[in-house]
XYZ file of C-alpha atoms in Angstrom:
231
model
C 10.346 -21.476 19.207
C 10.726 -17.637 20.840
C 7.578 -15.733 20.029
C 7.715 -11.761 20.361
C 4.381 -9.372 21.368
C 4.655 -6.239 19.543
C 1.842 -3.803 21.603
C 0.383 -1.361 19.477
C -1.707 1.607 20.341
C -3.640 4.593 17.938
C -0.702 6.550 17.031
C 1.968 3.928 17.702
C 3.829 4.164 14.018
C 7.446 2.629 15.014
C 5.055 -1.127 14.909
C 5.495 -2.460 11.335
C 8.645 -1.347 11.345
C 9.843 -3.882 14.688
C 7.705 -6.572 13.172
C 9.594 -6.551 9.833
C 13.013 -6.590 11.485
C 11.813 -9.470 13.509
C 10.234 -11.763 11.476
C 12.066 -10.834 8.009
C 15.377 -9.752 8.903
C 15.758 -11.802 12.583
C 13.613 -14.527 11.580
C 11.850 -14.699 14.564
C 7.592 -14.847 14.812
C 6.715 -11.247 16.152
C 3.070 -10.505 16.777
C 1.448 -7.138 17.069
C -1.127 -7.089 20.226
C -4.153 -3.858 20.195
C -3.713 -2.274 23.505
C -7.162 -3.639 24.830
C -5.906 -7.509 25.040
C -6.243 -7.938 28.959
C -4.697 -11.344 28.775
C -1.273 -12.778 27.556
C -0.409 -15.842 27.946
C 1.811 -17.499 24.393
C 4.387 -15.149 24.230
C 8.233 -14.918 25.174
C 8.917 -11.213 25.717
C 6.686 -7.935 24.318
C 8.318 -4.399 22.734
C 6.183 -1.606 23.121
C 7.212 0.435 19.672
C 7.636 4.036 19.027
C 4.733 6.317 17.803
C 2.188 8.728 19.628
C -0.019 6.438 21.448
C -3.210 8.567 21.897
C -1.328 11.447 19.840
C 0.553 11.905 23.166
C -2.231 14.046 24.440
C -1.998 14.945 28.151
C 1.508 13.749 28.672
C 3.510 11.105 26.455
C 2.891 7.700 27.216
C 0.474 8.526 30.145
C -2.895 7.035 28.583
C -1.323 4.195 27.315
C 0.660 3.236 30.616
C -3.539 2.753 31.673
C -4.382 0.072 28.750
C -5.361 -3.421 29.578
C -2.294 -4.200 27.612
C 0.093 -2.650 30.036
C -1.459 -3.959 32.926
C -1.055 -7.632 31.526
C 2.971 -6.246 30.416
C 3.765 -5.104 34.489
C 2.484 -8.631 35.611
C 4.668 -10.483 33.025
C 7.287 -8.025 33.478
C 7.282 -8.995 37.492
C 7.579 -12.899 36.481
C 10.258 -11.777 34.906
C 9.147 -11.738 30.975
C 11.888 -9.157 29.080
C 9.845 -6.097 27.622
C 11.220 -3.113 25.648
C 10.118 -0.001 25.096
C 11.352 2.312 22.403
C 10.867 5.657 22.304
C 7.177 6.129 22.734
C 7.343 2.574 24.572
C 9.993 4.150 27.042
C 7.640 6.753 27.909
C 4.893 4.443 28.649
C 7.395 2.175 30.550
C 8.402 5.253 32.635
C 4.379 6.451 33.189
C 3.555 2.610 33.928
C 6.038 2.189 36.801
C 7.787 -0.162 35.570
C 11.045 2.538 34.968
C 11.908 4.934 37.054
C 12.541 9.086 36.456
C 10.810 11.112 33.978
C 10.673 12.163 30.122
C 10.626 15.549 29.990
C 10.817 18.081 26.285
C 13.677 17.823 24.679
C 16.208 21.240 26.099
C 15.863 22.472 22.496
C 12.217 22.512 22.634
C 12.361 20.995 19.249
C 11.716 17.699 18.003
C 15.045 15.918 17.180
C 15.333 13.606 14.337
C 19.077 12.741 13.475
C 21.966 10.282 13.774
C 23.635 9.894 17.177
C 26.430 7.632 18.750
C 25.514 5.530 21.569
C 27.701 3.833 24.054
C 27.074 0.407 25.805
C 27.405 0.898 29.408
C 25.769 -2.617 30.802
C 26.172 -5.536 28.472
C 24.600 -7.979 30.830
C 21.019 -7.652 30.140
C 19.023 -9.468 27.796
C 18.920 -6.708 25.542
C 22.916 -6.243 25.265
C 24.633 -9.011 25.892
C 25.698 -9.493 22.258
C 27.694 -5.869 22.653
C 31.064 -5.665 23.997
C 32.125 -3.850 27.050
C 31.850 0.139 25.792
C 31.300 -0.757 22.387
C 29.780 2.435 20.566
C 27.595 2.224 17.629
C 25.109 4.567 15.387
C 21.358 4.829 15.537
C 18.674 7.282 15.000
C 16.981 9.469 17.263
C 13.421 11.096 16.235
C 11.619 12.243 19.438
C 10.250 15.642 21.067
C 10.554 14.331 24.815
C 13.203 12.403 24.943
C 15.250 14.067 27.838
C 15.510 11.504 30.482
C 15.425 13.291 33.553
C 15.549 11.944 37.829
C 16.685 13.553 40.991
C 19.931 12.538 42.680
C 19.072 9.675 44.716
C 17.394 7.935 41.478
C 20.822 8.907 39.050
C 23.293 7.471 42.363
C 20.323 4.057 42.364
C 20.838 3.731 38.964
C 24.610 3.986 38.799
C 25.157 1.777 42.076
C 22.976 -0.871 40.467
C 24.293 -0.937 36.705
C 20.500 0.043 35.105
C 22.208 2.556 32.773
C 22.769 0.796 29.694
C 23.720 3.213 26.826
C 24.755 6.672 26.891
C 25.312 9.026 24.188
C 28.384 9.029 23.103
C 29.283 12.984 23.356
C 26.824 13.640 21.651
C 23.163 14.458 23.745
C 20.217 15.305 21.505
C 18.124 15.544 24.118
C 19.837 17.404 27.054
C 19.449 13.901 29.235
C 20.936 13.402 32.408
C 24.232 11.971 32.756
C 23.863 11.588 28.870
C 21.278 8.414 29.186
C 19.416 6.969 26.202
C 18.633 3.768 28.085
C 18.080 2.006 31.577
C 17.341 -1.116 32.975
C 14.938 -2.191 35.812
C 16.861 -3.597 38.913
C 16.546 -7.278 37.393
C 17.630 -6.608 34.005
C 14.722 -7.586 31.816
C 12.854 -4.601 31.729
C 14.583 -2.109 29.653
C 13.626 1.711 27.895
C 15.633 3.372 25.026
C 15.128 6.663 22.926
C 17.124 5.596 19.968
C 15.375 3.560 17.034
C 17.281 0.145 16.707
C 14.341 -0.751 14.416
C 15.313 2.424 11.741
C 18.808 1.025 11.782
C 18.923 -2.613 11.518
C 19.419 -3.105 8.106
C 22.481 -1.680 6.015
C 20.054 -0.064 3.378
C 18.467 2.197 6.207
C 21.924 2.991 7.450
C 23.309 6.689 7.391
C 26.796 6.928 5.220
C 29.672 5.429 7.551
C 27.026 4.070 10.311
C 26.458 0.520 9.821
C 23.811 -1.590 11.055
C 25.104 -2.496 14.863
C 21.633 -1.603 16.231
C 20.272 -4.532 15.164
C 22.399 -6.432 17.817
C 19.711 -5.047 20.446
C 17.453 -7.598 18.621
C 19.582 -10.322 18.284
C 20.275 -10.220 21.804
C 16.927 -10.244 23.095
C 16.530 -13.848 20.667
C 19.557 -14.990 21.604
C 18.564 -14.431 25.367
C 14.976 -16.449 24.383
C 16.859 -19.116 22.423
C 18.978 -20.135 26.056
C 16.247 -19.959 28.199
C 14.129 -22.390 26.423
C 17.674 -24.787 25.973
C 17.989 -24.420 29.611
């Protein structure tokens, strides 16, 4: 049976909230891992939650992306393990290495915390695959540096090899480039996202009119875990 790391770090706060939709809403066994754990070795695929690891001091995500944890998350990552990072877990994805560009201060210069649209852009990763083609859905955004930003070469990379997975859907919170809330690594499995699937994955949490399609984010990442163990 799949079994999901959840890495937490002082200041992440986005944790209990993954590990409830996963084991109580999913039904899947979700751990959570302290960021000093140097060695892995029983688990199917990690997500690095939202918060303020550290309290974000320095830069977001920077002293995290140095844990033991995250050293023991590239090497999996490069064996091909899928990892997401929300939020505060894209940041430290992005400081890590293991995503490329930057998170820079939102172009307000104020923290965001709303409803957005987001659009599926690459349903082939194992992440997505239970969206269709350009299927839209709502989810929450709460985040001060959440504007993904790259140079040119980076934005044509990412474009010529698919690692864009959702957009906003004309509506940017952030001011991100080329409207992106999410990419992909080159192979797929490593994947970062400002949006809160977590905050919108059960009907209850769900803004009037939203829904709960976020959750499919989750359900694809089991369903991916479910046919590589069959196979």
């Amino acid at each position: 049976m799949a079994k999901i790391g959840i890495v937490v770090f002082p200041g992440s706060n986005c944790d209990r909230d993954v590990h409830h939709v996963l084991n109580n809403v999913i039904g899947v066994q979700a751990d959570f891992l302290w960021h000093t754990k140097d060695r892995i070795s029983s688990y199917d695929a990690m997500i690095i939650p939202g918060g303020f690891a550290f309290g974000d001091r320095l830069r977001a995500g920077i002293i995290a992306a140095h844990s033991p944890i995250i050293q023991e998350v590239k090497r999996m990552a490069k064996d091909g393990m899928p990892v997401l990072g929300i939020c505060n877990g894209f940041q430290i994805l992005v400081e890590s290495g293991l995503l490329p560009g930057a998170l820079m201060m939102n172009d307000s210069l104020r923290f965001v915390c709303r409803w957005t649209k987001v659009e599926v852009k690459n349903n082939k990763t194992p992440f997505t695959s239970q969206f269709a083609p350009k299927q839209t859905f709502a989810i929450p955004v709460a985040h001060g540096e959440g504007r993904y930003m790259a140079d040119s070469k980076i934005i044509k990379d990412l474009k010529k090899k698919n690692q864009i997975v959702l957009q906003y859907s004309n509506d940017d919170p952030n001011g991100s480039t080329n409207l992106i809330a999410a990419i992909c690594n080159e192979e797929g499995n490593v994947m970062g996202m400002m949006p809160h699937p977590e905050r919108a994955s059960e009907s209850i949490l769900a803004a009037e009119g939203a829904g709960n399609d976020a959750i499919t984010i989750f359900r694809s990442l089991v369903s991916n875990l479910k046919q590589k163990a069959i196979a």
